[in-house]
Amino acid sequence: MISLWDQSGVPHKGWACVGVEDLEAPDGNCEMCGKEAIRYVHYLEHADYDGTVAAGCICAEHMEEDYSSLGRPSRAKAREALLKSASSRKKRWLSLRGWKLSSKGNPYITKNGYHIVIFPKGAQYSYKIERQNSIKPYFSRRSFDSIDEAKLSSFDAMNFLEAS
């Protein structure tokens, strides 16, 4: 995989994290450095770059210019720590009694002040998260092969939004 660090026109600093996801296994690739086998994916955007970059923790730290210091983890490490601590809650996420079906047949749940809807997107599934009293909804960055995969990713996104 080609490293974006070495490509001209790709900013090295000033990125903002717009989402984070636990892939449950080291199945991801860092688009910034090309490293394979990352589990926790940080999605970053920059005003001078078209699109979103999926990065590992170390690259996210550099891109955001936020590093760990004495007694304070970087924002990227703090996001990963939240995902790790949420792992046991995530295992129960699919079987929560709160999941219902909308009149259109889409699974939805309201949890911790967030309304989450899973919906078909072509042959795959996506999700939308709305916080009560918020104007702008959050949409998933990618599509999923199953409803359960979309639900699990929505859990990570909800935790990211809570921490933001």
N, C-alpha and C. Protein backbone atom coordinates (compact mmCIF):
# COMPACT_ATOMS: atom_id res chain seq x y z
N MET A 1 0.84 -1.18 0.00
CA MET A 1 0.00 0.00 0.00
C MET A 1 0.89 1.25 0.00
N ILE A 2 0.50 2.25 -0.78
CA ILE A 2 1.27 3.48 -0.90
C ILE A 2 1.00 4.38 0.29
N SER A 3 2.03 5.01 0.81
CA SER A 3 1.92 5.91 1.94
C SER A 3 1.51 7.30 1.48
N LEU A 4 0.47 7.85 2.10
CA LEU A 4 0.05 9.22 1.78
C LEU A 4 1.05 10.24 2.33
N TRP A 5 1.85 9.83 3.33
CA TRP A 5 2.87 10.74 3.87
C TRP A 5 3.82 11.20 2.77
N ASP A 6 4.07 10.34 1.79
CA ASP A 6 5.06 10.62 0.74
C ASP A 6 4.46 11.28 -0.50
N GLN A 7 3.15 11.45 -0.54
CA GLN A 7 2.52 12.03 -1.72
C GLN A 7 2.40 13.54 -1.59
N SER A 8 2.75 14.23 -2.67
CA SER A 8 2.64 15.69 -2.64
C SER A 8 1.16 16.08 -2.63
N GLY A 9 0.87 17.19 -1.99
CA GLY A 9 -0.50 17.67 -1.93
C GLY A 9 -1.31 17.11 -0.78
N VAL A 10 -0.74 16.18 -0.02
CA VAL A 10 -1.44 15.62 1.13
C VAL A 10 -0.94 16.33 2.38
N PRO A 11 -1.82 17.07 3.08
CA PRO A 11 -1.39 17.78 4.29
C PRO A 11 -0.89 16.81 5.36
N HIS A 12 0.09 17.23 6.12
CA HIS A 12 0.62 16.40 7.21
C HIS A 12 0.07 16.80 8.56
N LYS A 13 -0.44 18.02 8.68
CA LYS A 13 -0.92 18.53 9.96
C LYS A 13 -2.30 19.17 9.79
N GLY A 14 -2.97 19.38 10.92
CA GLY A 14 -4.23 20.11 10.90
C GLY A 14 -5.46 19.29 10.57
N TRP A 15 -5.38 17.97 10.70
CA TRP A 15 -6.51 17.10 10.43
C TRP A 15 -7.44 17.08 11.64
N ALA A 16 -8.71 16.72 11.40
CA ALA A 16 -9.69 16.58 12.48
C ALA A 16 -10.34 15.21 12.38
N CYS A 17 -10.46 14.55 13.52
CA CYS A 17 -11.09 13.23 13.56
C CYS A 17 -12.60 13.40 13.48
N VAL A 18 -13.21 12.64 12.57
CA VAL A 18 -14.67 12.71 12.39
C VAL A 18 -15.35 11.39 12.74
N GLY A 19 -14.57 10.41 13.17
CA GLY A 19 -15.13 9.12 13.56
C GLY A 19 -14.04 8.14 13.91
N VAL A 20 -14.42 7.10 14.63
CA VAL A 20 -13.49 6.04 15.00
C VAL A 20 -14.27 4.74 15.03
N GLU A 21 -13.60 3.65 14.69
CA GLU A 21 -14.30 2.37 14.61
C GLU A 21 -13.40 1.23 15.09
N ASP A 22 -13.99 0.31 15.82
CA ASP A 22 -13.33 -0.92 16.24
C ASP A 22 -13.71 -2.00 15.25
N LEU A 23 -12.76 -2.51 14.50
CA LEU A 23 -13.04 -3.55 13.50
C LEU A 23 -13.14 -4.94 14.13
N GLU A 24 -12.93 -5.03 15.45
CA GLU A 24 -13.00 -6.29 16.20
C GLU A 24 -11.83 -7.22 15.96
N ALA A 25 -11.06 -6.95 14.93
CA ALA A 25 -9.86 -7.74 14.61
C ALA A 25 -8.94 -6.84 13.79
N PRO A 26 -7.66 -7.14 13.75
CA PRO A 26 -6.74 -6.29 12.98
C PRO A 26 -6.88 -6.51 11.47
N ASP A 27 -8.02 -6.08 10.94
CA ASP A 27 -8.33 -6.29 9.52
C ASP A 27 -8.21 -5.03 8.68
N GLY A 28 -7.88 -3.89 9.30
CA GLY A 28 -7.84 -2.64 8.57
C GLY A 28 -6.45 -2.27 8.11
N ASN A 29 -6.39 -1.25 7.26
CA ASN A 29 -5.13 -0.71 6.76
C ASN A 29 -5.11 0.78 7.01
N CYS A 30 -3.96 1.30 7.44
CA CYS A 30 -3.80 2.74 7.61
C CYS A 30 -3.51 3.33 6.24
N GLU A 31 -4.39 4.20 5.79
CA GLU A 31 -4.21 4.81 4.47
C GLU A 31 -3.08 5.85 4.47
N MET A 32 -2.72 6.34 5.64
CA MET A 32 -1.69 7.38 5.71
C MET A 32 -0.29 6.79 5.57
N CYS A 33 0.01 5.72 6.31
CA CYS A 33 1.36 5.15 6.25
C CYS A 33 1.43 3.82 5.51
N GLY A 34 0.27 3.22 5.25
CA GLY A 34 0.25 1.95 4.54
C GLY A 34 0.34 0.73 5.43
N LYS A 35 0.42 0.94 6.75
CA LYS A 35 0.52 -0.19 7.66
C LYS A 35 -0.75 -1.04 7.58
N GLU A 36 -0.54 -2.33 7.55
CA GLU A 36 -1.66 -3.25 7.52
C GLU A 36 -1.93 -3.76 8.92
N ALA A 37 -3.05 -4.36 9.10
CA ALA A 37 -3.43 -5.02 10.35
C ALA A 37 -3.67 -4.04 11.50
N ILE A 38 -4.50 -3.02 11.26
CA ILE A 38 -4.92 -2.16 12.36
C ILE A 38 -6.35 -2.52 12.75
N ARG A 39 -6.62 -2.49 14.02
CA ARG A 39 -7.96 -2.83 14.54
C ARG A 39 -8.82 -1.58 14.72
N TYR A 40 -8.22 -0.53 15.29
CA TYR A 40 -8.95 0.70 15.58
C TYR A 40 -8.67 1.71 14.48
N VAL A 41 -9.71 2.12 13.77
CA VAL A 41 -9.57 3.02 12.63
C VAL A 41 -10.09 4.40 13.01
N HIS A 42 -9.24 5.41 12.82
CA HIS A 42 -9.60 6.80 13.07
C HIS A 42 -9.86 7.44 11.70
N TYR A 43 -11.03 8.03 11.51
CA TYR A 43 -11.37 8.67 10.25
C TYR A 43 -11.10 10.17 10.40
N LEU A 44 -10.22 10.68 9.52
CA LEU A 44 -9.79 12.08 9.62
C LEU A 44 -10.08 12.83 8.32
N GLU A 45 -10.40 14.12 8.50
CA GLU A 45 -10.65 14.99 7.35
C GLU A 45 -9.83 16.26 7.49
N HIS A 46 -9.55 16.89 6.34
CA HIS A 46 -8.77 18.13 6.30
C HIS A 46 -9.40 19.04 5.24
N ALA A 47 -9.43 20.32 5.51
CA ALA A 47 -10.03 21.28 4.58
C ALA A 47 -9.32 21.29 3.22
N ASP A 48 -8.04 20.96 3.19
CA ASP A 48 -7.27 20.99 1.95
C ASP A 48 -7.10 19.62 1.31
N TYR A 49 -7.92 18.65 1.73
CA TYR A 49 -7.84 17.30 1.17
C TYR A 49 -9.25 16.82 0.89
N ASP A 50 -9.46 16.29 -0.29
CA ASP A 50 -10.79 15.82 -0.69
C ASP A 50 -10.99 14.39 -0.20
N GLY A 51 -11.90 14.20 0.73
CA GLY A 51 -12.22 12.88 1.23
C GLY A 51 -11.78 12.66 2.66
N THR A 52 -12.01 11.45 3.11
CA THR A 52 -11.69 11.03 4.47
C THR A 52 -10.56 10.01 4.42
N VAL A 53 -9.64 10.11 5.36
CA VAL A 53 -8.53 9.16 5.45
C VAL A 53 -8.73 8.28 6.68
N ALA A 54 -8.63 6.97 6.48
CA ALA A 54 -8.70 6.00 7.57
C ALA A 54 -7.27 5.76 8.05
N ALA A 55 -7.02 6.04 9.34
CA ALA A 55 -5.66 5.96 9.86
C ALA A 55 -5.59 5.20 11.16
N GLY A 56 -4.41 4.69 11.47
CA GLY A 56 -4.15 4.08 12.76
C GLY A 56 -3.87 5.15 13.81
N CYS A 57 -3.71 4.72 15.05
CA CYS A 57 -3.54 5.64 16.18
C CYS A 57 -2.32 6.55 16.05
N ILE A 58 -1.18 6.00 15.69
CA ILE A 58 0.05 6.78 15.62
C ILE A 58 -0.05 7.85 14.53
N CYS A 59 -0.54 7.47 13.36
CA CYS A 59 -0.70 8.45 12.29
C CYS A 59 -1.74 9.50 12.68
N ALA A 60 -2.83 9.09 13.34
CA ALA A 60 -3.85 10.05 13.78
C ALA A 60 -3.24 11.08 14.73
N GLU A 61 -2.37 10.62 15.64
CA GLU A 61 -1.69 11.55 16.56
C GLU A 61 -0.91 12.61 15.78
N HIS A 62 -0.15 12.16 14.78
CA HIS A 62 0.67 13.08 13.99
C HIS A 62 -0.21 14.01 13.15
N MET A 63 -1.25 13.46 12.55
CA MET A 63 -2.12 14.26 11.69
C MET A 63 -2.86 15.33 12.49
N GLU A 64 -3.24 15.01 13.72
CA GLU A 64 -3.94 15.96 14.59
C GLU A 64 -2.98 16.84 15.38
N GLU A 65 -1.69 16.51 15.32
CA GLU A 65 -0.67 17.21 16.11
C GLU A 65 -1.03 17.21 17.60
N ASP A 66 -1.42 16.05 18.07
CA ASP A 66 -1.81 15.90 19.47
C ASP A 66 -1.13 14.64 19.99
N TYR A 67 -0.17 14.83 20.89
CA TYR A 67 0.62 13.72 21.38
C TYR A 67 0.39 13.53 22.87
N SER A 68 0.64 12.33 23.34
CA SER A 68 0.55 12.04 24.77
C SER A 68 1.60 12.84 25.51
N SER A 69 1.25 13.28 26.71
CA SER A 69 2.22 13.95 27.58
C SER A 69 2.05 13.35 28.97
N LEU A 70 2.84 13.78 29.90
CA LEU A 70 2.78 13.22 31.25
C LEU A 70 1.35 13.27 31.79
N GLY A 71 0.79 12.11 32.05
CA GLY A 71 -0.54 12.03 32.64
C GLY A 71 -1.69 12.33 31.71
N ARG A 72 -1.43 12.62 30.43
CA ARG A 72 -2.51 12.92 29.50
C ARG A 72 -2.29 12.18 28.19
N PRO A 73 -3.21 11.28 27.86
CA PRO A 73 -3.07 10.59 26.57
C PRO A 73 -3.47 11.53 25.42
N SER A 74 -3.01 11.22 24.24
CA SER A 74 -3.44 11.97 23.06
C SER A 74 -4.93 11.70 22.84
N ARG A 75 -5.56 12.54 22.03
CA ARG A 75 -6.98 12.31 21.72
C ARG A 75 -7.16 10.96 21.03
N ALA A 76 -6.24 10.59 20.16
CA ALA A 76 -6.34 9.31 19.45
C ALA A 76 -6.27 8.14 20.44
N LYS A 77 -5.34 8.20 21.38
CA LYS A 77 -5.23 7.12 22.38
C LYS A 77 -6.44 7.10 23.30
N ALA A 78 -6.98 8.28 23.63
CA ALA A 78 -8.18 8.33 24.47
C ALA A 78 -9.39 7.73 23.74
N ARG A 79 -9.49 7.98 22.42
CA ARG A 79 -10.58 7.38 21.63
C ARG A 79 -10.47 5.86 21.64
N GLU A 80 -9.25 5.35 21.45
CA GLU A 80 -9.05 3.90 21.47
C GLU A 80 -9.36 3.31 22.84
N ALA A 81 -8.99 4.01 23.90
CA ALA A 81 -9.27 3.52 25.26
C ALA A 81 -10.78 3.41 25.49
N LEU A 82 -11.54 4.37 24.97
CA LEU A 82 -13.00 4.31 25.09
C LEU A 82 -13.57 3.09 24.35
N LEU A 83 -13.02 2.83 23.16
CA LEU A 83 -13.49 1.66 22.41
C LEU A 83 -13.17 0.36 23.14
N LYS A 84 -11.99 0.29 23.71
CA LYS A 84 -11.61 -0.92 24.43
C LYS A 84 -12.49 -1.13 25.66
N SER A 85 -12.80 -0.05 26.39
CA SER A 85 -13.63 -0.19 27.58
C SER A 85 -15.09 -0.50 27.22
N ALA A 86 -15.47 -0.14 26.03
CA ALA A 86 -16.85 -0.38 25.59
C ALA A 86 -17.04 -1.77 24.99
N SER A 87 -15.96 -2.53 24.90
CA SER A 87 -16.02 -3.83 24.23
C SER A 87 -17.08 -4.77 24.81
N SER A 88 -17.18 -4.86 26.13
CA SER A 88 -18.16 -5.78 26.72
C SER A 88 -19.59 -5.28 26.49
N ARG A 89 -19.78 -3.95 26.53
CA ARG A 89 -21.11 -3.42 26.24
C ARG A 89 -21.47 -3.65 24.77
N LYS A 90 -20.48 -3.61 23.93
CA LYS A 90 -20.72 -3.81 22.50
C LYS A 90 -21.21 -5.22 22.21
N LYS A 91 -20.69 -6.18 22.96
CA LYS A 91 -21.10 -7.57 22.76
C LYS A 91 -22.58 -7.77 23.02
N ARG A 92 -23.17 -6.94 23.89
CA ARG A 92 -24.60 -7.04 24.19
C ARG A 92 -25.46 -6.15 23.30
N TRP A 93 -24.83 -5.29 22.50
CA TRP A 93 -25.51 -4.28 21.70
C TRP A 93 -26.56 -4.89 20.75
N LEU A 94 -26.22 -5.98 20.10
CA LEU A 94 -27.13 -6.57 19.12
C LEU A 94 -28.39 -7.15 19.76
N SER A 95 -28.28 -7.59 21.00
CA SER A 95 -29.41 -8.26 21.63
C SER A 95 -30.19 -7.38 22.61
N LEU A 96 -29.92 -6.08 22.61
CA LEU A 96 -30.68 -5.19 23.49
C LEU A 96 -32.16 -5.22 23.15
N ARG A 97 -32.98 -5.16 24.18
CA ARG A 97 -34.43 -5.17 23.97
C ARG A 97 -34.94 -3.91 23.28
N GLY A 98 -34.16 -2.86 23.30
CA GLY A 98 -34.59 -1.59 22.75
C GLY A 98 -34.68 -1.52 21.24
N TRP A 99 -34.10 -2.49 20.53
CA TRP A 99 -34.18 -2.48 19.07
C TRP A 99 -35.60 -2.75 18.64
N LYS A 100 -36.11 -1.90 17.74
CA LYS A 100 -37.46 -2.03 17.20
C LYS A 100 -37.39 -1.87 15.69
N LEU A 101 -38.53 -2.09 15.03
CA LEU A 101 -38.60 -1.89 13.59
C LEU A 101 -39.50 -0.69 13.30
N SER A 102 -39.03 0.19 12.41
CA SER A 102 -39.83 1.35 12.01
C SER A 102 -40.94 0.90 11.07
N SER A 103 -41.83 1.82 10.71
CA SER A 103 -42.91 1.49 9.78
C SER A 103 -42.36 1.11 8.40
N LYS A 104 -41.12 1.54 8.11
CA LYS A 104 -40.48 1.18 6.84
C LYS A 104 -39.70 -0.13 6.95
N GLY A 105 -39.69 -0.73 8.14
CA GLY A 105 -38.98 -1.99 8.34
C GLY A 105 -37.52 -1.83 8.70
N ASN A 106 -37.11 -0.62 9.07
CA ASN A 106 -35.71 -0.37 9.44
C ASN A 106 -35.51 -0.53 10.94
N PRO A 107 -34.50 -1.28 11.36
CA PRO A 107 -34.20 -1.39 12.79
C PRO A 107 -33.78 -0.03 13.35
N TYR A 108 -34.24 0.28 14.56
CA TYR A 108 -33.83 1.52 15.22
C TYR A 108 -33.82 1.33 16.72
N ILE A 109 -33.09 2.22 17.39
CA ILE A 109 -33.01 2.20 18.85
C ILE A 109 -32.75 3.63 19.33
N THR A 110 -33.25 3.95 20.50
CA THR A 110 -32.91 5.20 21.15
C THR A 110 -32.15 4.85 22.42
N LYS A 111 -30.90 5.31 22.51
CA LYS A 111 -30.02 4.96 23.62
C LYS A 111 -29.15 6.15 23.97
N ASN A 112 -29.04 6.46 25.26
CA ASN A 112 -28.17 7.54 25.75
C ASN A 112 -28.42 8.88 25.05
N GLY A 113 -29.68 9.13 24.68
CA GLY A 113 -30.02 10.38 24.02
C GLY A 113 -29.77 10.39 22.52
N TYR A 114 -29.43 9.25 21.95
CA TYR A 114 -29.18 9.13 20.51
C TYR A 114 -30.24 8.25 19.88
N HIS A 115 -30.71 8.67 18.71
CA HIS A 115 -31.66 7.87 17.94
C HIS A 115 -30.89 7.31 16.75
N ILE A 116 -30.78 5.98 16.67
CA ILE A 116 -29.98 5.31 15.65
C ILE A 116 -30.91 4.51 14.74
N VAL A 117 -30.76 4.70 13.43
CA VAL A 117 -31.56 3.97 12.45
C VAL A 117 -30.62 3.26 11.48
N ILE A 118 -30.88 1.98 11.26
CA ILE A 118 -30.14 1.20 10.27
C ILE A 118 -31.02 1.16 9.02
N PHE A 119 -30.44 1.42 7.85
CA PHE A 119 -31.26 1.45 6.64
C PHE A 119 -30.50 0.84 5.46
N PRO A 120 -31.26 0.31 4.49
CA PRO A 120 -30.59 -0.26 3.31
C PRO A 120 -29.95 0.84 2.46
N LYS A 121 -28.82 0.50 1.90
CA LYS A 121 -28.11 1.41 0.98
C LYS A 121 -27.64 0.55 -0.18
N GLY A 122 -28.45 0.49 -1.20
CA GLY A 122 -28.20 -0.44 -2.29
C GLY A 122 -28.39 -1.86 -1.77
N ALA A 123 -27.40 -2.71 -2.00
CA ALA A 123 -27.46 -4.09 -1.52
C ALA A 123 -26.87 -4.22 -0.12
N GLN A 124 -26.43 -3.10 0.45
CA GLN A 124 -25.80 -3.12 1.77
C GLN A 124 -26.62 -2.30 2.76
N TYR A 125 -26.02 -2.01 3.92
CA TYR A 125 -26.71 -1.28 4.98
C TYR A 125 -25.83 -0.15 5.50
N SER A 126 -26.48 0.88 5.99
CA SER A 126 -25.80 2.02 6.55
C SER A 126 -26.57 2.44 7.80
N TYR A 127 -26.13 3.53 8.45
CA TYR A 127 -26.87 4.01 9.61
C TYR A 127 -26.81 5.52 9.72
N LYS A 128 -27.77 6.04 10.48
CA LYS A 128 -27.85 7.47 10.78
C LYS A 128 -28.05 7.59 12.28
N ILE A 129 -27.33 8.54 12.89
CA ILE A 129 -27.45 8.80 14.33
C ILE A 129 -27.85 10.26 14.51
N GLU A 130 -28.92 10.46 15.28
CA GLU A 130 -29.35 11.81 15.61
C GLU A 130 -29.39 11.96 17.12
N ARG A 131 -28.80 13.01 17.59
CA ARG A 131 -28.85 13.32 19.03
C ARG A 131 -30.04 14.22 19.27
N GLN A 132 -30.74 13.98 20.36
CA GLN A 132 -31.87 14.83 20.69
C GLN A 132 -31.42 16.28 20.75
N ASN A 133 -32.21 17.17 20.18
CA ASN A 133 -31.94 18.61 20.14
C ASN A 133 -30.74 18.98 19.28
N SER A 134 -30.31 18.10 18.39
CA SER A 134 -29.19 18.41 17.50
C SER A 134 -29.73 18.64 16.10
N ILE A 135 -29.08 19.51 15.37
CA ILE A 135 -29.54 19.86 14.02
C ILE A 135 -29.00 18.90 12.97
N LYS A 136 -27.73 18.52 13.11
CA LYS A 136 -27.05 17.75 12.06
C LYS A 136 -26.92 16.28 12.44
N PRO A 137 -27.50 15.38 11.64
CA PRO A 137 -27.32 13.94 11.92
C PRO A 137 -25.93 13.46 11.50
N TYR A 138 -25.52 12.34 12.05
CA TYR A 138 -24.24 11.71 11.72
C TYR A 138 -24.56 10.47 10.89
N PHE A 139 -23.95 10.36 9.72
CA PHE A 139 -24.15 9.20 8.85
C PHE A 139 -22.89 8.36 8.83
N SER A 140 -23.05 7.05 8.69
CA SER A 140 -21.89 6.16 8.65
C SER A 140 -21.02 6.51 7.45
N ARG A 141 -19.73 6.25 7.59
CA ARG A 141 -18.75 6.57 6.56
C ARG A 141 -18.66 5.49 5.50
N ARG A 142 -19.19 4.31 5.81
CA ARG A 142 -19.12 3.22 4.85
C ARG A 142 -20.38 2.38 4.94
N SER A 143 -20.54 1.45 4.02
CA SER A 143 -21.69 0.56 4.01
C SER A 143 -21.26 -0.81 4.51
N PHE A 144 -22.24 -1.61 4.93
CA PHE A 144 -21.97 -2.90 5.56
C PHE A 144 -22.78 -4.00 4.88
N ASP A 145 -22.24 -5.22 4.94
CA ASP A 145 -22.89 -6.35 4.30
C ASP A 145 -24.13 -6.84 5.04
N SER A 146 -24.21 -6.56 6.33
CA SER A 146 -25.36 -7.05 7.11
C SER A 146 -25.87 -5.97 8.06
N ILE A 147 -27.08 -6.15 8.51
CA ILE A 147 -27.68 -5.25 9.49
C ILE A 147 -26.87 -5.29 10.78
N ASP A 148 -26.44 -6.48 11.21
CA ASP A 148 -25.67 -6.59 12.45
C ASP A 148 -24.34 -5.84 12.37
N GLU A 149 -23.66 -5.90 11.23
CA GLU A 149 -22.41 -5.15 11.07
C GLU A 149 -22.67 -3.65 11.18
N ALA A 150 -23.75 -3.18 10.59
CA ALA A 150 -24.10 -1.76 10.67
C ALA A 150 -24.45 -1.38 12.11
N LYS A 151 -25.17 -2.25 12.81
CA LYS A 151 -25.50 -1.98 14.22
C LYS A 151 -24.24 -1.87 15.07
N LEU A 152 -23.29 -2.79 14.87
CA LEU A 152 -22.06 -2.76 15.66
C LEU A 152 -21.24 -1.51 15.38
N SER A 153 -21.19 -1.09 14.13
CA SER A 153 -20.47 0.12 13.80
C SER A 153 -21.18 1.35 14.39
N SER A 154 -22.51 1.32 14.43
CA SER A 154 -23.25 2.44 15.02
C SER A 154 -22.95 2.58 16.51
N PHE A 155 -22.68 1.47 17.17
CA PHE A 155 -22.29 1.51 18.58
C PHE A 155 -20.99 2.30 18.76
N ASP A 156 -20.00 2.00 17.91
CA ASP A 156 -18.72 2.73 17.97
C ASP A 156 -18.94 4.21 17.69
N ALA A 157 -19.76 4.51 16.69
CA ALA A 157 -20.01 5.91 16.34
C ALA A 157 -20.71 6.64 17.48
N MET A 158 -21.67 6.00 18.13
CA MET A 158 -22.35 6.62 19.26
C MET A 158 -21.36 6.93 20.38
N ASN A 159 -20.46 6.01 20.65
CA ASN A 159 -19.45 6.25 21.69
C ASN A 159 -18.51 7.39 21.29
N PHE A 160 -18.16 7.47 20.01
CA PHE A 160 -17.33 8.56 19.52
C PHE A 160 -18.04 9.90 19.73
N LEU A 161 -19.32 9.95 19.37
CA LEU A 161 -20.09 11.19 19.50
C LEU A 161 -20.24 11.60 20.97
N GLU A 162 -20.40 10.61 21.85
CA GLU A 162 -20.50 10.91 23.28
C GLU A 162 -19.20 11.53 23.81
N ALA A 163 -18.07 11.06 23.29
CA ALA A 163 -16.77 11.52 23.77
C ALA A 163 -16.37 12.86 23.16
N SER A 164 -17.00 13.22 22.05
CA SER A 164 -16.62 14.45 21.33
C SER A 164 -17.16 15.69 22.03
